[in-house]
Amino acid sequence: MKLKHIAGLVLASCLTHVAIGQEVVETGSRKPMPAEWIDKDTGHRVVRLSGLDGQPISNWYFHNNPFIEQLRDEGDKMVFQNQVDGVNQIFTINLKDRKVEQVTTDPAQKRMLSMLAKTTREVLYQSADTIYATSVDTKKTRKLYTFPAGTRGGIATINADGTMLAGSIASPEQMEILRQYPKKSDYFNRIYDAHLENKIFTIDIRTGEFKIVHAENNWLGHIQFSPTDPDVLMFCHEGPWHKVDRIWRYNIKDKTTTLMHKRSMDMEIAGHEYFSPDGKSIWFDLQKPRGETFYMAGADVKTGNQVGIYQLTADEWSIHYTLSPDQKMFAGDGGDPTQVARAQNGTWIYAFYPEGKRFRSEKLVNMKAHDYRGLEPNVHFSPDGKWIVFGGTFEGRKETYAVEIAKKK
């Protein structure tokens, strides 16, 4: 099957809007939109990313890293998944020269695990009961681990030096609740109230050793390894956010756990946590109380002490946030009136700049034609920090886009 070159990011471009013929268009006012356009309401350039034969690129969850940084000046790459002859295959798009490259070609059906091993430049995926890793550079594949018969855990993350996987295992009773009540509105409180045993496991990629490293009678999830320390991971207590002290750090080497934020008032919530790029802090959405006063707060990974807090308005509140590679600015994906902030003018992709104890916000993309209930935008900074990548439905299907943070003169 022949791959098509696609319209994508040209991060080093210094062409003017007039020179490249970009239209000033209200985002979502056309179906389809141009391949690139200037958002009429913000003045920022937006580009559509498309994969094999124009199919949409995967929209990764906000704390997963979909990027492989360039080794020299060949261009950063973004990993995605598309089907070829009915089989899920993995691809990259070069963010500099707009080329799509197929990474996997084997006929086995596979599920990409939304994680990359940065040090080895590999993408991880599961086929049947086996975890594999394939290099985006050489296309060579290696087997990482095969689950024993009758055992299946959920792989969630890989550590900073690419030597260890981690995930969680729920009790059979918890899985039975999920089977009986498949809707989140039906299972969510039932699982929380049951307080059944959950376990966190690791898999040593070098030796194949499977080990339970932590267990407790709470619903555990959102497991993430530190981007810089191979022995540190984060997990959360799942359940109604106003009932849980949610965010925890775990050190595999010394087996210590540290609470990252202790609730201090009724209906206070903290969640959608993520590591800073340097791995020294964990940042999260903080509301005191829920739906009334909004902050982006950070805690020191080692101590749990607060390292920063910035207030936002209800309209600026976002479902997810992220921090730039240089850690000087944040981004958010906004929210519609059905979300917790009940925002009346919150459907924007935002850039946030810390100023004192507040954020100064800049609107980058008008998302009023986007269906927030059908797809969360899940913002990511590109590796060079010049673009924000996000998902959208404003063209009538789920697509992935990028908006340039700087405006052209």
Coordinates of C-alpha atoms in Angstrom, one line a residue:
M1 CA 0.0 0.0 0.0
K2 CA 1.4 3.3 -1.0
L3 CA 1.8 6.0 1.7
K4 CA 0.7 9.5 1.0
H5 CA 2.6 12.5 2.1
I6 CA 0.4 14.6 4.2
A7 CA -0.1 18.2 5.2
G8 CA 1.5 18.7 8.5
L9 CA 3.8 20.7 10.6
V10 CA 6.7 22.8 9.2
L11 CA 8.0 24.0 12.5
A12 CA 11.0 25.9 11.0
S13 CA 8.9 27.8 8.4
C14 CA 9.5 31.5 8.3
L15 CA 7.0 32.2 5.4
T16 CA 4.4 34.9 5.9
H17 CA 0.7 34.2 5.8
V18 CA 0.3 35.9 2.5
A19 CA 3.2 34.0 0.9
I20 CA 1.8 30.6 1.7
G21 CA -1.8 31.6 1.0
Q22 CA -3.3 30.8 4.4
E23 CA -6.9 31.8 4.8
V24 CA -8.3 33.5 7.8
V25 CA -11.2 31.3 8.7
E26 CA -13.5 30.7 11.7
T27 CA -12.4 27.3 13.0
G28 CA -15.1 24.8 12.4
S29 CA -17.1 27.0 10.0
R30 CA -16.3 24.6 7.1
K31 CA -16.4 20.9 6.6
P32 CA -13.7 20.2 5.6
M33 CA -11.5 23.1 6.8
P34 CA -8.4 24.0 4.7
A35 CA -5.3 22.0 5.4
E36 CA -3.9 25.0 7.2
W37 CA -5.7 28.2 8.3
I38 CA -5.5 31.2 10.6
D39 CA -8.1 31.1 13.3
K40 CA -10.2 34.2 12.8
D41 CA -10.8 34.8 16.5
T42 CA -7.2 34.3 17.7
G43 CA -4.8 35.1 14.8
H44 CA -2.9 31.8 15.3
R45 CA -2.0 29.3 12.6
V46 CA -3.7 25.9 12.8
V47 CA -2.8 22.8 10.7
R48 CA -4.5 19.5 10.4
L49 CA -2.5 16.3 10.8
S50 CA -3.7 13.3 8.8
G51 CA -2.3 9.8 8.6
L52 CA -2.4 7.0 6.1
D53 CA -4.7 7.8 3.1
G54 CA -5.9 10.9 4.9
Q55 CA -7.2 9.0 8.0
P56 CA -7.1 10.8 11.4
I57 CA -4.1 10.4 13.6
S58 CA -4.5 9.0 17.1
N59 CA -5.3 11.5 19.9
W60 CA -3.1 10.5 22.8
Y61 CA -4.1 11.0 26.4
F62 CA -2.8 14.3 27.8
H63 CA 0.0 12.8 30.0
N64 CA 1.2 10.3 27.4
N65 CA 4.1 11.4 25.2
P66 CA 3.5 10.8 21.5
F67 CA 6.8 12.4 20.3
I68 CA 10.3 11.1 19.4
E69 CA 12.8 13.9 19.5
Q70 CA 15.2 14.4 16.6
L71 CA 18.7 13.1 16.9
R72 CA 20.3 15.9 14.8
D73 CA 18.2 18.1 12.5
E74 CA 16.1 15.5 10.7
G75 CA 12.9 16.6 12.5
D76 CA 10.9 15.4 15.5
K77 CA 8.5 12.6 14.9
M78 CA 5.0 11.9 16.2
V79 CA 3.8 8.4 16.6
F80 CA 0.2 7.3 15.7
Q81 CA -1.7 4.2 14.7
N82 CA -3.8 3.4 11.6
Q83 CA -5.1 0.4 9.8
V84 CA -3.5 -1.3 6.8
D85 CA -5.6 -4.0 5.2
G86 CA -7.6 -4.4 8.4
V87 CA -4.6 -4.6 10.7
N88 CA -3.5 -2.0 13.2
Q89 CA -0.1 -0.7 12.3
I90 CA 2.1 2.0 13.8
F91 CA 3.4 5.0 11.9
T92 CA 5.3 8.2 12.5
I93 CA 4.9 11.6 11.0
N94 CA 8.0 13.8 10.7
L95 CA 7.1 17.2 12.0
K96 CA 9.6 18.9 9.8
D97 CA 9.4 17.4 6.3
R98 CA 5.7 16.2 6.5
K99 CA 6.5 12.6 5.6
V100 CA 4.7 9.6 7.0
E101 CA 6.7 6.4 7.7
Q102 CA 5.3 2.9 8.6
V103 CA 7.0 1.5 11.7
T104 CA 5.4 -2.0 11.9
T105 CA 4.4 -4.3 9.1
D106 CA 3.7 -7.7 10.6
P107 CA 0.2 -9.1 10.1
A108 CA -0.6 -9.7 13.8
Q109 CA -3.3 -7.5 15.2
K110 CA -1.8 -5.1 17.7
R111 CA -2.8 -2.5 20.3
M112 CA -0.6 0.5 20.8
L113 CA 0.0 1.1 24.5
S114 CA 0.3 4.9 24.2
M115 CA 3.8 4.9 25.5
L116 CA 7.3 5.4 24.1
A117 CA 10.7 4.4 25.5
K118 CA 12.6 7.6 25.1
T119 CA 16.1 6.3 25.7
T120 CA 15.7 3.4 23.2
R121 CA 13.4 5.3 20.8
E122 CA 10.9 2.5 20.7
V123 CA 7.1 2.4 20.5
L124 CA 5.4 -0.2 22.7
Y125 CA 2.4 -2.3 21.8
Q126 CA 0.6 -5.5 22.7
S127 CA -0.3 -8.4 20.4
A128 CA -2.3 -11.2 22.1
D129 CA -0.6 -11.8 25.4
T130 CA 2.8 -10.4 24.5
I131 CA 4.3 -6.9 24.8
Y132 CA 6.7 -5.8 22.0
A133 CA 8.8 -2.8 21.3
T134 CA 9.8 -1.6 17.8
S135 CA 12.4 1.0 17.0
V136 CA 11.2 4.0 15.0
D137 CA 14.6 4.3 13.5
T138 CA 15.7 0.7 12.5
K139 CA 12.1 -0.8 12.6
K140 CA 13.6 -3.8 14.5
T141 CA 11.2 -5.4 16.9
R142 CA 11.9 -7.2 20.2
K143 CA 9.7 -9.1 22.6
L144 CA 9.6 -7.5 26.1
Y145 CA 7.3 -9.8 28.0
T146 CA 4.6 -12.5 27.7
F147 CA 2.0 -12.8 30.3
P148 CA 1.6 -16.3 31.9
A149 CA -1.5 -18.2 30.9
G150 CA -4.5 -16.9 32.8
T151 CA -2.7 -13.7 33.9
R152 CA -3.3 -10.4 32.3
G153 CA -2.5 -7.0 33.8
G154 CA -2.9 -3.5 32.3
I155 CA 0.4 -2.1 31.2
A156 CA 0.3 1.7 31.9
T157 CA 3.8 3.1 31.7
I158 CA 7.6 2.6 31.0
N159 CA 10.3 4.1 33.2
A160 CA 12.8 6.7 32.3
D161 CA 15.7 4.4 31.2
G162 CA 13.5 2.0 29.3
T163 CA 14.2 -1.0 31.6
M164 CA 10.9 -1.4 33.5
L165 CA 7.1 -1.5 32.7
A166 CA 4.4 -0.9 35.3
G167 CA 0.7 -1.4 35.5
S168 CA -2.1 -2.4 37.8
I169 CA -4.2 -5.5 38.5
A170 CA -7.7 -5.3 39.9
S171 CA -9.4 -8.0 42.0
P172 CA -11.7 -10.5 40.3
E173 CA -14.6 -8.9 42.3
Q174 CA -13.8 -5.5 40.9
M175 CA -13.7 -6.9 37.3
E176 CA -17.1 -8.5 38.0
I177 CA -18.6 -5.1 38.9
L178 CA -17.3 -3.7 35.6
R179 CA -18.8 -6.7 33.8
Q180 CA -22.2 -6.2 35.4
Y181 CA -22.2 -2.4 35.2
P182 CA -20.3 -1.3 32.0
K183 CA -21.4 2.3 32.1
K184 CA -19.1 4.7 34.1
S185 CA -22.1 6.2 35.8
D186 CA -23.1 2.8 37.1
Y187 CA -19.7 1.3 38.1
F188 CA -17.8 4.3 39.3
N189 CA -19.3 4.7 42.8
R190 CA -19.8 0.9 43.2
I191 CA -16.1 0.2 42.7
Y192 CA -15.0 3.1 45.0
D193 CA -17.4 2.0 47.8
A194 CA -16.2 -1.6 47.6
H195 CA -12.6 -0.8 48.5
L196 CA -11.3 -4.0 46.9
E197 CA -7.7 -4.9 46.7
N198 CA -5.7 -3.4 43.8
K199 CA -2.1 -4.1 43.0
I200 CA 0.7 -2.3 41.2
F201 CA 3.2 -4.5 39.3
T202 CA 6.4 -4.0 37.5
I203 CA 8.1 -6.0 34.8
D204 CA 11.8 -5.9 34.5
I205 CA 12.4 -5.8 30.7
R206 CA 16.0 -7.2 31.0
T207 CA 15.1 -10.2 33.1
G208 CA 11.4 -10.7 32.5
E209 CA 10.7 -10.6 36.3
F210 CA 7.1 -9.8 37.2
K211 CA 6.8 -8.3 40.7
I212 CA 3.9 -6.9 42.8
V213 CA 5.4 -3.8 44.3
H214 CA 2.4 -2.2 46.0
A215 CA -1.1 -3.4 47.1
E216 CA -3.9 -1.8 49.0
N217 CA -7.7 -1.9 49.4
N218 CA -8.3 1.1 47.1
W219 CA -9.0 1.5 43.5
L220 CA -5.7 2.4 41.9
G221 CA -5.1 4.0 38.5
H222 CA -3.4 6.7 36.4
I223 CA 0.0 5.1 36.9
Q224 CA 2.9 7.1 35.4
F225 CA 6.6 6.7 35.7
S226 CA 8.7 9.8 36.2
P227 CA 10.2 11.1 32.9
T228 CA 13.7 11.3 34.6
D229 CA 13.9 9.0 37.6
P230 CA 13.6 5.3 36.7
D231 CA 12.7 4.4 40.3
V232 CA 9.8 6.8 40.8
L233 CA 6.2 6.4 39.7
M234 CA 2.9 8.1 40.5
F235 CA -0.5 6.5 41.0
C236 CA -3.9 7.8 42.1
H237 CA -6.8 6.7 44.3
E238 CA -9.6 6.5 41.8
G239 CA -13.2 7.4 42.9
P240 CA -15.2 10.6 43.4
W241 CA -12.5 13.3 43.6
H242 CA -14.1 15.1 46.6
K243 CA -13.8 11.9 48.6
V244 CA -10.2 10.8 47.9
D245 CA -6.7 12.1 48.6
R246 CA -6.0 11.2 45.1
I247 CA -2.3 11.7 44.1
W248 CA 0.5 9.6 45.4
R249 CA 4.2 9.1 44.6
Y250 CA 5.8 5.7 45.0
N251 CA 9.6 4.9 45.1
I252 CA 10.3 1.4 43.8
K253 CA 13.8 1.3 45.4
D254 CA 12.9 2.3 49.0
K255 CA 9.2 1.3 48.8
T256 CA 8.0 4.6 50.2
T257 CA 4.7 6.3 49.3
T258 CA 4.2 10.1 49.6
L259 CA 0.8 11.9 49.3
M260 CA 1.2 14.8 46.9
H261 CA -1.8 16.8 48.0
K262 CA -4.0 16.6 51.2
R263 CA -7.5 18.0 50.8
S264 CA -8.2 20.7 53.4
M265 CA -11.9 21.5 53.0
D266 CA -15.2 20.0 52.1
M267 CA -15.7 19.3 48.4
E268 CA -12.1 20.1 47.5
I269 CA -10.8 18.2 44.5
A270 CA -7.4 17.6 42.9
G271 CA -6.7 15.5 39.8
H272 CA -5.6 15.0 36.2
E273 CA -2.1 14.9 37.5
Y274 CA 1.1 14.8 35.5
F275 CA 4.9 15.1 35.9
S276 CA 6.9 18.2 35.0
P277 CA 9.4 17.6 32.2
D278 CA 12.3 17.5 34.6
G279 CA 10.5 15.0 36.9
K280 CA 10.9 17.2 40.0
S281 CA 7.3 18.1 40.5
I282 CA 3.7 16.9 39.9
W283 CA 1.1 19.3 38.7
F284 CA -2.7 19.0 38.9
D285 CA -6.1 20.6 38.6
L286 CA -7.0 21.9 42.1
Q287 CA -10.5 23.2 42.9
K288 CA -11.3 24.7 46.4
P289 CA -14.2 23.9 46.5
R290 CA -15.3 21.9 43.4
G291 CA -16.6 24.0 40.6
E292 CA -16.1 27.4 42.4
T293 CA -12.4 28.4 42.6
F294 CA -9.8 27.0 40.2
Y295 CA -6.1 26.6 40.3
M296 CA -3.2 24.8 38.7
A297 CA -1.0 23.5 41.5
G298 CA 2.3 21.8 41.8
A299 CA 3.9 19.6 44.5
D300 CA 7.5 18.5 45.0
V301 CA 7.9 14.9 44.0
K302 CA 10.2 14.0 47.0
T303 CA 8.4 15.8 49.8
G304 CA 4.9 16.6 48.6
N305 CA 5.4 20.3 49.5
Q306 CA 3.7 22.8 47.3
V307 CA 6.0 24.4 44.7
G308 CA 3.5 26.6 42.9
I309 CA -0.2 27.5 42.6
Y310 CA -1.8 29.7 39.9
Q311 CA -5.5 30.8 39.9
L312 CA -7.7 30.7 36.8
T313 CA -11.2 31.8 36.0
A314 CA -14.1 29.4 35.3
D315 CA -13.8 30.2 31.6
E316 CA -10.1 29.5 31.6
W317 CA -10.4 26.2 33.5
S318 CA -9.5 23.2 31.3
I319 CA -10.2 19.5 31.3
H320 CA -6.5 18.8 30.9
Y321 CA -3.3 20.9 31.3
T322 CA 0.3 20.4 30.3
L323 CA 3.6 22.1 30.9
S324 CA 6.0 23.2 28.2
P325 CA 9.5 21.6 27.7
D326 CA 11.2 24.7 29.1
Q327 CA 8.6 24.8 32.0
K328 CA 7.9 28.5 31.4
M329 CA 4.3 28.2 30.3
F330 CA 1.3 25.9 30.4
A331 CA -1.5 24.9 28.0
G332 CA -5.1 23.9 28.5
D333 CA -7.8 22.5 26.4
G334 CA -10.8 24.4 27.8
G335 CA -14.2 23.1 28.4
D336 CA -17.9 23.5 27.5
P337 CA -20.8 24.5 29.9
T338 CA -21.5 20.8 30.7
Q339 CA -18.1 20.5 32.5
V340 CA -17.4 21.1 36.2
A341 CA -16.6 24.8 35.7
R342 CA -19.9 25.5 33.9
A343 CA -17.9 27.8 31.7
Q344 CA -19.9 30.2 29.5
N345 CA -17.0 31.1 27.3
G346 CA -14.5 28.3 27.9
T347 CA -14.3 26.5 24.5
W348 CA -10.7 27.4 23.6
I349 CA -7.3 26.0 23.4
Y350 CA -5.3 28.1 25.8
A351 CA -1.7 29.1 26.5
F352 CA -1.1 30.1 30.1
Y353 CA 1.7 32.3 31.4
P354 CA 2.4 32.4 35.2
E355 CA 2.3 35.9 36.5
G356 CA 2.5 36.2 40.3
K357 CA -0.3 33.9 41.7
R358 CA -2.4 33.8 38.6
F359 CA -2.3 32.7 35.0
R360 CA -2.4 35.2 32.1
S361 CA -4.2 33.4 29.4
E362 CA -4.0 33.6 25.6
K363 CA -6.6 32.0 23.4
L364 CA -5.1 30.0 20.5
V365 CA -8.0 28.1 18.9
N366 CA -11.8 28.7 19.0
M367 CA -13.3 25.3 19.9
K368 CA -17.0 26.3 19.9
A369 CA -17.7 23.9 17.1
H370 CA -16.0 21.0 18.9
D371 CA -17.9 18.3 20.8
Y372 CA -16.2 18.1 24.2
R373 CA -18.3 15.2 25.3
G374 CA -17.3 13.1 22.3
L375 CA -13.6 13.9 22.4
E376 CA -11.4 15.5 25.0
P377 CA -8.7 17.6 23.2
N378 CA -5.8 16.4 25.3
V379 CA -3.2 19.1 24.7
H380 CA 0.5 18.4 24.1
F381 CA 3.5 20.7 23.5
S382 CA 5.7 19.7 20.5
P383 CA 9.3 18.8 21.6
D384 CA 10.6 22.3 20.5
G385 CA 7.8 24.0 22.5
K386 CA 6.6 26.0 19.5
W387 CA 3.3 24.2 18.8
I388 CA 0.4 22.7 20.8
V389 CA -1.1 19.5 19.4
F390 CA -4.7 18.7 20.3
G391 CA -7.7 16.7 19.1
G392 CA -10.9 18.1 17.6
T393 CA -14.2 17.1 16.0
F394 CA -15.2 20.5 14.4
E395 CA -14.8 19.0 10.9
G396 CA -17.3 16.3 11.6
R397 CA -14.9 13.5 12.6
K398 CA -12.1 13.0 15.1
E399 CA -8.9 14.6 13.9
T400 CA -5.6 15.8 15.4
Y401 CA -4.4 19.3 14.9
A402 CA -1.5 21.6 15.9
V403 CA -1.6 25.3 16.6
E404 CA 1.4 27.6 16.5
I405 CA 2.0 29.4 19.7
A406 CA 3.7 32.4 18.1
K407 CA 1.8 34.7 15.7
K408 CA 3.4 35.5 12.4
K409 CA 4.3 39.2 12.0

